[in-house]
Coordinates of C-alpha atoms and ligand atoms in Angstrom, one line a residue:
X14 CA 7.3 28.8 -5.3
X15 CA 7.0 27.3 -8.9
X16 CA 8.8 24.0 -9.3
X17 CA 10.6 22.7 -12.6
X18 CA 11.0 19.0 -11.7
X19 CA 12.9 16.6 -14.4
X20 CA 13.3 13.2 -13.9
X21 CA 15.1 10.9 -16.9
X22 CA 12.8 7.7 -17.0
X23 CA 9.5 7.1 -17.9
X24 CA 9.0 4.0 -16.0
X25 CA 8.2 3.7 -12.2
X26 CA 10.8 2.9 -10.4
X27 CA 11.2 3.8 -6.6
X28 CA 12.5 7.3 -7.8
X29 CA 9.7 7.9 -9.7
X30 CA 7.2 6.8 -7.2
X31 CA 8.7 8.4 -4.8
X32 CA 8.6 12.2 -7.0
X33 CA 4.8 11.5 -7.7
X34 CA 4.4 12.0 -3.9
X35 CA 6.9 14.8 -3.6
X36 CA 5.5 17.0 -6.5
X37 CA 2.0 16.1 -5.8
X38 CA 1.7 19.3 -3.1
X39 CA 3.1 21.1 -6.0
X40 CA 0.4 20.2 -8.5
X41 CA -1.0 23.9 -9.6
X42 CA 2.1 25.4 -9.5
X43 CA 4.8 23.0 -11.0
X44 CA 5.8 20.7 -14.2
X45 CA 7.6 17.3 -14.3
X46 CA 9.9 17.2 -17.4
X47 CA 10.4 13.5 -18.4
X48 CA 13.3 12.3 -20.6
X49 CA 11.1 9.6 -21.5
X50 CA 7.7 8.8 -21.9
X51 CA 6.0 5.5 -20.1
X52 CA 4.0 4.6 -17.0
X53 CA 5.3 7.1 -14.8
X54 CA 3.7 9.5 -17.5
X55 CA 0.6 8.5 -17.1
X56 CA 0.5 7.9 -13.3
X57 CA 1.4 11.5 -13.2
X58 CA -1.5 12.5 -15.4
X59 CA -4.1 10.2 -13.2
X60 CA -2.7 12.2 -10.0
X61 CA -3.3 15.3 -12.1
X62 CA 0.2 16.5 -12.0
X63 CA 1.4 18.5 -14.7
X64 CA 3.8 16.5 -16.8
X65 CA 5.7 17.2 -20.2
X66 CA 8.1 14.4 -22.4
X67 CA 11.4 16.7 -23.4
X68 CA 12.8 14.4 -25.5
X69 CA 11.8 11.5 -27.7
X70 CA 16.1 10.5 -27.6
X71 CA 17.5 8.9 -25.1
X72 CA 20.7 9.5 -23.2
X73 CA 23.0 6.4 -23.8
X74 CA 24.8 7.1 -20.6
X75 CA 24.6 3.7 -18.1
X76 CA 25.7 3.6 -14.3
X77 CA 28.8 2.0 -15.8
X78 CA 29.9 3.8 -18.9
X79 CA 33.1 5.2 -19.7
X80 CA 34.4 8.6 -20.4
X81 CA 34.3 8.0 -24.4
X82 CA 30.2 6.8 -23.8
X83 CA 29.5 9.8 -21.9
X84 CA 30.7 12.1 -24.3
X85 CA 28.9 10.9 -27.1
X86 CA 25.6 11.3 -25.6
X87 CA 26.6 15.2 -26.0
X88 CA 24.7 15.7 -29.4
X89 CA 21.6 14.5 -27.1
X90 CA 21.7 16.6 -23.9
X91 CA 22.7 19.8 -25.9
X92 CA 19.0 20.4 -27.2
X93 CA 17.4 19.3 -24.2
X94 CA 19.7 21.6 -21.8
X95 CA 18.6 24.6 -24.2
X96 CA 15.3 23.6 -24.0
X97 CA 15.3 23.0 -20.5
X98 CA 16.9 26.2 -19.5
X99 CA 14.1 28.2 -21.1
X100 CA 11.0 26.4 -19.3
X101 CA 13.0 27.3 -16.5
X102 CA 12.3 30.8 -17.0
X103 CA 8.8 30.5 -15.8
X104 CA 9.7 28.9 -12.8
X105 CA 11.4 30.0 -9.7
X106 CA 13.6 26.6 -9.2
X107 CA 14.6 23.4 -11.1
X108 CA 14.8 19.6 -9.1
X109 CA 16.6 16.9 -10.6
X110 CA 15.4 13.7 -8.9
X111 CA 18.0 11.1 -10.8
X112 CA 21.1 11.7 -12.0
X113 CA 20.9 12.9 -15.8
X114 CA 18.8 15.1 -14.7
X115 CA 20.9 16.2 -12.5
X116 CA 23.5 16.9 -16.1
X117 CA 20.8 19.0 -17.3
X118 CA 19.2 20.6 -14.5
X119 CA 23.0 22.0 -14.1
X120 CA 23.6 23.1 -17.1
X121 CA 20.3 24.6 -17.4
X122 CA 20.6 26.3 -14.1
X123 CA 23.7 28.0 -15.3
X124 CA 21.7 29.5 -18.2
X125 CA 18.9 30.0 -17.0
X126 CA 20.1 31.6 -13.5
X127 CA 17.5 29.2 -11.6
X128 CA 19.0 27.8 -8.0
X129 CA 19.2 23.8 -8.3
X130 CA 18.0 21.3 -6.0
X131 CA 19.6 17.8 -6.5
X132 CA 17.7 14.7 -4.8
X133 CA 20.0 12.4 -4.7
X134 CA 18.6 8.6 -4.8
X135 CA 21.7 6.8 -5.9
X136 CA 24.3 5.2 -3.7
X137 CA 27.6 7.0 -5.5
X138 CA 30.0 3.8 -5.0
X139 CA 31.7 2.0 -6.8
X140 CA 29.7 -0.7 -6.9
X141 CA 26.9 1.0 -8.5
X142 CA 28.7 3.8 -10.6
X143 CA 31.9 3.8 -12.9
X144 CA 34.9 6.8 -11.7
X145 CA 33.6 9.2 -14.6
X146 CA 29.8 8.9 -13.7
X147 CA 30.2 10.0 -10.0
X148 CA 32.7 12.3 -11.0
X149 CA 30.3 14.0 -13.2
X150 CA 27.7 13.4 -10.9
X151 CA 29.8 15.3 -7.4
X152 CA 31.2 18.2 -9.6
X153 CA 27.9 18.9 -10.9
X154 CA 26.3 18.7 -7.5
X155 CA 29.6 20.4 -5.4
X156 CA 29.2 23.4 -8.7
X157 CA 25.4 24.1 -9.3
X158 CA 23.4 22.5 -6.9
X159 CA 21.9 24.9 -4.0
X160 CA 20.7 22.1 -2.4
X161 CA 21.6 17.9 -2.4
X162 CA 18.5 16.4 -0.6
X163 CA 20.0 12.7 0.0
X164 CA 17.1 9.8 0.6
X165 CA 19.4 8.5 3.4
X166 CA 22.4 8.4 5.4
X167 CA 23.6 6.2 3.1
X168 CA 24.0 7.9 0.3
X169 CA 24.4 11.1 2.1
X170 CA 27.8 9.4 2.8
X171 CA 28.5 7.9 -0.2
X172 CA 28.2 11.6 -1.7
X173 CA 30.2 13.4 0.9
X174 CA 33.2 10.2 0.5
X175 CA 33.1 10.9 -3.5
X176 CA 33.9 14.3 -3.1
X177 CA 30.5 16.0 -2.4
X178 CA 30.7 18.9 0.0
X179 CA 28.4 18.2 3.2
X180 CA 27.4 21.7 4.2
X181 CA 24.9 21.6 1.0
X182 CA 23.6 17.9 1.4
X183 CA 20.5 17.2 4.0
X184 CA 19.0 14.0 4.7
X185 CA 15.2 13.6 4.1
X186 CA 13.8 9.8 4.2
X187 CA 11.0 8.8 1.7
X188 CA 7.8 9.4 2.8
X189 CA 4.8 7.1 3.0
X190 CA 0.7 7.9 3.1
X191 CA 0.2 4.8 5.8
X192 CA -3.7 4.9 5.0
X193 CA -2.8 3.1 1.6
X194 CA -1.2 0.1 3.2
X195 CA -3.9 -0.4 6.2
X196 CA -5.1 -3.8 6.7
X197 CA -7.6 -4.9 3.6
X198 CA -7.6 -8.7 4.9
X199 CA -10.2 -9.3 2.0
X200 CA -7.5 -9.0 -0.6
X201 CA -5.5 -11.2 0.9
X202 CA -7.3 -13.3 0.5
X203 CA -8.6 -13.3 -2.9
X204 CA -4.9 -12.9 -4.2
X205 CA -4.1 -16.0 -1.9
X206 CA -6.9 -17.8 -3.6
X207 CA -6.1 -16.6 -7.3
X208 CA -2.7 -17.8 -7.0
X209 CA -4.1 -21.3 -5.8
X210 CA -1.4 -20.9 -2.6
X211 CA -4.2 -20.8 0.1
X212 CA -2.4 -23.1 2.0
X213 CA 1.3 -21.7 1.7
X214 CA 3.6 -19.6 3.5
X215 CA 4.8 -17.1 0.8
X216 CA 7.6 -15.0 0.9
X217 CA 7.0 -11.9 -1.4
X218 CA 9.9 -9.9 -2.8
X219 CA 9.3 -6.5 -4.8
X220 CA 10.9 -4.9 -7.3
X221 CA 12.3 -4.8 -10.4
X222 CA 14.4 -7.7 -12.1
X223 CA 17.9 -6.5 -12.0
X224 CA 21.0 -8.7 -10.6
X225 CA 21.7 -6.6 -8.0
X226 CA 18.3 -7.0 -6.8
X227 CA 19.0 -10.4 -6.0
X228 CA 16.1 -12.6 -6.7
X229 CA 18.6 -15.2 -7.9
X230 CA 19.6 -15.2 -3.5
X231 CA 15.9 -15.4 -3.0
X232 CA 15.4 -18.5 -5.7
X233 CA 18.6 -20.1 -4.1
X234 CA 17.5 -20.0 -0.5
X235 CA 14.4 -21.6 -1.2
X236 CA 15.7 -24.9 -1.8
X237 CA 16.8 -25.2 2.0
X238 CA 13.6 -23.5 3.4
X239 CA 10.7 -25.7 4.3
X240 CA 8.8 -27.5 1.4
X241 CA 5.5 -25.2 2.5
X242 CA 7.7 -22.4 1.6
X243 CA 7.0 -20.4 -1.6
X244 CA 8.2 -17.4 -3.5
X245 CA 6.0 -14.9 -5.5
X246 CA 8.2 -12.7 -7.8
X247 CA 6.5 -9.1 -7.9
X248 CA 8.5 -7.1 -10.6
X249 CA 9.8 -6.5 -13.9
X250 CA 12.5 -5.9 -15.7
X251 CA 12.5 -2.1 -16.3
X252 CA 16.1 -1.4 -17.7
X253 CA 16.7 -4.1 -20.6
X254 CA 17.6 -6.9 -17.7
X255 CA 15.8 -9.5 -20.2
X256 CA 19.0 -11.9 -20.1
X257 CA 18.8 -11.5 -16.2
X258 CA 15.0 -12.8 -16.5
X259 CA 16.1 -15.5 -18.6
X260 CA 18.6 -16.9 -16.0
X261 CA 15.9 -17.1 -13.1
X262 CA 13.7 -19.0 -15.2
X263 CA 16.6 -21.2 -15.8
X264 CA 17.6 -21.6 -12.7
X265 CA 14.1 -22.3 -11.1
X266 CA 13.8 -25.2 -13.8
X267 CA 17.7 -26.7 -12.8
X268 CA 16.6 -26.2 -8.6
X269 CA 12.9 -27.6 -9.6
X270 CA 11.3 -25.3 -7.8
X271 CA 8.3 -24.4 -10.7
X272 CA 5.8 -24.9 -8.6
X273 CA 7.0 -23.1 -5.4
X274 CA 8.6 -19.5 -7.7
X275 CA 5.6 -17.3 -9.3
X276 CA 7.0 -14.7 -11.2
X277 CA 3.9 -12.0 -11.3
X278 CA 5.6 -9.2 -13.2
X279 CA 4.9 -5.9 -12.4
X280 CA 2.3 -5.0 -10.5
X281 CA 1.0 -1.2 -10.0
X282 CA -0.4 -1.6 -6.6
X283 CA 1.8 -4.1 -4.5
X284 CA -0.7 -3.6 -1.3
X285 CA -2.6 -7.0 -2.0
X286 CA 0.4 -8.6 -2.7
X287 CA 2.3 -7.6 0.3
X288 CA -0.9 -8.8 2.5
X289 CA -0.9 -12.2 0.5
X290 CA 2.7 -12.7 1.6
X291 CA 3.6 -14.0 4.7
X292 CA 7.2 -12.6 4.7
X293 CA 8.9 -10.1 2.7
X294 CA 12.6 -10.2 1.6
X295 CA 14.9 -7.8 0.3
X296 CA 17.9 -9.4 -1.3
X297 CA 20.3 -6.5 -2.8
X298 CA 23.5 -7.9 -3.9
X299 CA 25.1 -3.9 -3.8
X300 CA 24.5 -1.3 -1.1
X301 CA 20.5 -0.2 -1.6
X302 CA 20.4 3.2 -1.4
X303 CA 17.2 3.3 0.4
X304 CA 14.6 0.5 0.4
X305 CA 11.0 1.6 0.1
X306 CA 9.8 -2.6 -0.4
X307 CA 11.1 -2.4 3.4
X308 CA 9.4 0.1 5.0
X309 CA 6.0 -0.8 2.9
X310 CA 6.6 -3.9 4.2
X311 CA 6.2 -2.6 7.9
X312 CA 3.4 -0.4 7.1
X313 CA 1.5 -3.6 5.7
X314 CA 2.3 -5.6 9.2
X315 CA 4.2 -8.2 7.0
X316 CA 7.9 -9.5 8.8
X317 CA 10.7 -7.9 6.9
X318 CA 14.5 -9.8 6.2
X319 CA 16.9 -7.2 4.6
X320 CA 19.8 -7.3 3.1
X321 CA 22.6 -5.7 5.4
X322 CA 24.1 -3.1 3.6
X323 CA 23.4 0.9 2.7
X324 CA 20.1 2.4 3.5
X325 CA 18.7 -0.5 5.0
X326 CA 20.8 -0.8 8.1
X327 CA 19.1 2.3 8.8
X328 CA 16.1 1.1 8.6
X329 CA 15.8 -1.9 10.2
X330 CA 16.9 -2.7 14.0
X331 CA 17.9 -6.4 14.0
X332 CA 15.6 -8.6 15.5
X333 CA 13.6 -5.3 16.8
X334 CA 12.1 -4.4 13.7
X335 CA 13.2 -6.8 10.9
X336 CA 15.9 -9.2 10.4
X337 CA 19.3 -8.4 9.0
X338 CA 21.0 -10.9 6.7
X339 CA 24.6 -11.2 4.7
X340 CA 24.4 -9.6 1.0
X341 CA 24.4 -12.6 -1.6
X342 CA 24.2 -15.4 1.4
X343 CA 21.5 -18.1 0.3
X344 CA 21.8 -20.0 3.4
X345 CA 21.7 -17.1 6.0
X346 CA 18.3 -15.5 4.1
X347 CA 17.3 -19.5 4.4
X348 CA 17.7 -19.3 8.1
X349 CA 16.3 -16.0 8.7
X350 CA 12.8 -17.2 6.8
X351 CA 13.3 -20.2 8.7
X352 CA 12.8 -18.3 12.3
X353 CA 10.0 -16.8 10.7
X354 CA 8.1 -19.6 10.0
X355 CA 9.0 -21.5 13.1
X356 CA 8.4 -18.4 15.1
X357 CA 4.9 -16.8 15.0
X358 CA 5.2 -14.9 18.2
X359 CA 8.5 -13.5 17.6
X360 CA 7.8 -12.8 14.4
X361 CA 4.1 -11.0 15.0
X362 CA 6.3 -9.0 17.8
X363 CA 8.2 -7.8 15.3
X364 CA 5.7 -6.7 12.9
X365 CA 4.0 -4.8 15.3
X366 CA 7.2 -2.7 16.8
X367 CA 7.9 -2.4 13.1
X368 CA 4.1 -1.1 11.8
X369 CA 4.7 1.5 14.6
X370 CA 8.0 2.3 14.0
X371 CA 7.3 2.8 10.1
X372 CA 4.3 4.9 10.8
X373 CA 6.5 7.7 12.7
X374 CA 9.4 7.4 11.2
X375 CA 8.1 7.9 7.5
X376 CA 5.3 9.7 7.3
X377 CA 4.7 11.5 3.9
X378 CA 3.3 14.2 5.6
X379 CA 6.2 15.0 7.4
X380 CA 8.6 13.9 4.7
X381 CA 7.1 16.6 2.6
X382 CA 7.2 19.7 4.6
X383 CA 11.2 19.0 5.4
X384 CA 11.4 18.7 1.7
X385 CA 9.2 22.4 1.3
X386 CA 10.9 24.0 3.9
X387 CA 14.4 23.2 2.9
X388 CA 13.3 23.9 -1.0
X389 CA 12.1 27.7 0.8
X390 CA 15.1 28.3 2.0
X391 CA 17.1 27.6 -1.2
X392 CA 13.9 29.7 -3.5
X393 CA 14.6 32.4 -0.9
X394 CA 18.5 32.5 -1.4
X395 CA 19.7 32.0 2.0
X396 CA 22.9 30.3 2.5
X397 CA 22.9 27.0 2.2
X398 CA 25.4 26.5 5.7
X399 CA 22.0 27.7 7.3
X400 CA 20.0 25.0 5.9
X401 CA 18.6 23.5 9.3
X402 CA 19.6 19.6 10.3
X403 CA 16.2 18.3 9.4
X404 CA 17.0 14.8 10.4
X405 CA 18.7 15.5 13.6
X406 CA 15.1 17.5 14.6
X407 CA 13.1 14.2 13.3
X408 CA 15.0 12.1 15.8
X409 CA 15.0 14.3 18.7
X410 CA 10.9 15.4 18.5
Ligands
UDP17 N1 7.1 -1.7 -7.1 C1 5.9 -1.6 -7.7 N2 5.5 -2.6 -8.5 C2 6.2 -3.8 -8.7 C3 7.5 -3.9 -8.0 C4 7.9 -2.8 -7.2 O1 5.2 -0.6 -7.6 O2 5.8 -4.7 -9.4 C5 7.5 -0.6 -6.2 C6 7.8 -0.9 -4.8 O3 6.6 -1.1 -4.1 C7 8.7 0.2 -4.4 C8 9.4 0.6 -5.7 O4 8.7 0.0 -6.7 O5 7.9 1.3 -3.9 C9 10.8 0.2 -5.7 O6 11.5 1.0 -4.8 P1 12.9 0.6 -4.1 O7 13.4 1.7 -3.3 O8 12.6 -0.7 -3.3 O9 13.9 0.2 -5.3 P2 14.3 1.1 -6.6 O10 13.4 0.8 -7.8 O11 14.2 2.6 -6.3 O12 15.7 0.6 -6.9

């Protein structure tokens, strides 16, 4: 089974990350079409995963945009659906992991006659996405998609309450290679050291600067956790959130908390990070769609708060295997780090249910054979009503 993947960004976000672990059992027999050329590029390369840039324009469509904005980005998609539709031709299916792809990997399957699969990382809410952007996005997946693998329950929901029709949509969670995150105390300490916070307890939070990642919750709750308590930024802003950026900054200087907020930008391996932390948080304003900081968190034995909403109630069991807080509430995520720190036993109980839980649960392994055997049955034509409950089997086994 030959593979056209496409994928619309050139940067690495958690979709992107993600695909470089999907494709890479696909490696001698598949192509990753980019609609933009970046990092993600040249991790692909490094893993030795065939990879091709499409386009050198990109499509001005955002989450938000209105009808009037999506239609001009036509004179753009037209020559990349054409040319998309004919590298299809030498493979036997096409896999849009985000959702322009998902525009042209449609249109391209109609032309083409290739069956599309759809992974769908997005939460399709309204909090995320404007009316015409999911509608596009459900009448593309409900018309030409064979196959909508969503990354949780989540947005497996979100999907089916837009409009998207459930018989075709199967949940398969990300999957993670736990040797990657195993204990490498050394690190620890030498990032510990390098940052000069030897003696601090440091709550890490990863991902990219965006508002509705909510670092600004994270910067606020400091100032009512204990002084000891410090906050290392790990992330950047990947989608023109430069003004976002700015207002952190700002507010660290009116809070005065520059010496306990490290903004490290991005970093390509968070593992030494994650060890140097004490805690991890996870502050998303909107409903994450799936939360890989969370579960990497678990796999490197670090405690884990999360914001309560979307994917991540599915991924941590309060007080079990992480701790649960209000979206956008400074004070709760204050108190939650707060039993942390006061709480070593609790907390180290924690970890270790969750390290274990992680480890099962999200295994890349595992992860990928759902995803192969679900893509077989689609390359094989079957109907997609028959497309076995992969998730349901994962919980009962
Ligand atoms: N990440 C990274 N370097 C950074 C910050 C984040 O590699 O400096 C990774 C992080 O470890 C995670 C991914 O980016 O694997 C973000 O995925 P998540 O599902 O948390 O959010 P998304 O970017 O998909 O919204």
């Amino acid at each position: 089974m030959k593979i056209l993947f496409l994928d619309q960004s050139g940067k690495l976000g958690g979709a992107e990350l993600s695909l470089a672990d999907v494709a890479l059992p696909y490696r001698d027999r598949c192509l990753i079409g980019l609609f933009a050329d970046g990092d993600f590029r040249k991790l692909l390369e490094r893993k030795k995963i065939p990879v091709q840039i499409l386009t050198n324009n990109s499509i001005n469509v955002k989450k938000n945009s209105n009808l009037l904005k999506s239609l001009a980005s036509i004179t753009t998609i037209i020559p990349l659906v054409i040319k998309v539709a004919r590298l299809a031709k030498k493979y036997d299916l096409i896999y849009a992991n985000t959702q322009k792809a998902l525009v042209v990997g449609a249109l391209a399957s109609l032309i083409s006659g290739r069956p599309l699969a759809y992974h769908l990382r997005d939460m399709l809410c309204s909090e995320h996405f404007s009316p015409i952007n999911r509608f596009v996005a459900v009448t593309l997946a409900n018309r030409f998609a064979a196959l909508v693998i969503a990354n949780s329950q989540a947005t497996r929901s979100a999907f089916i309450e837009a409009g998207g029709k459930q018989e075709i949509t199967q949940v398969v969670y990300n999957g993670f290679d736990a040797t990657k995150y195993c204990d490498r105390s050394r690190e620890r300490d030498t990032i510990r050291a390098k940052l000069g916070l030897q003696d601090k307890y440091i709550v890490g939070h990863f991902s990219r600067l965006a508002p509705w990642k909510g670092q600004h919750i994270l910067i606020e709750a400091l100032q009512y956790c204990p002084e000891n308590v410090n906050a290392i930024l790990v992330g950047d802003a990947l989608f023109g959130e430069e003004e976002y950026v700015r207002q952190l900054r700002s507010q660290v200087k009116e809070l005065k908390l520059e010496d306990r907020v490290h903004f490290l930008g991005f970093c390509l391996d968070v593992v030494p990070y994650m060890l140097a932390s004490d805690l991890i948080t996870h502050t998303s304003t909107a409903p994450e769609p799936f939360g890989r900081v969370i579960v990497e968190a678990m796999l490197c034995s670090r405690a884990v708060i999360g914001a309560k909403a979307g994917g991540v109630l599915e991924l941590i069991e309060p007080n079990h295997t992480g701790m649960l807080v209000e979206p956008g509430n400074p004070q709760e995520l204050a108190d939650a780090i707060a039993t942390c720190y006061h709480k070593p036993d609790f907390t180290k109980q924690m970890v270790e249910q969750a390290r274990s839980y992680a480890r099962s649960t999200f295994d890349l392994s595992q992860t990928n054979r759902e995803i192969d055997s679900l893509l077989q049955f689609i390359y094989r034509g079957k109907d997609s009503p028959k497309i076995p409950n992969l998730l349901s089997q994962r919980t009962e086994n």
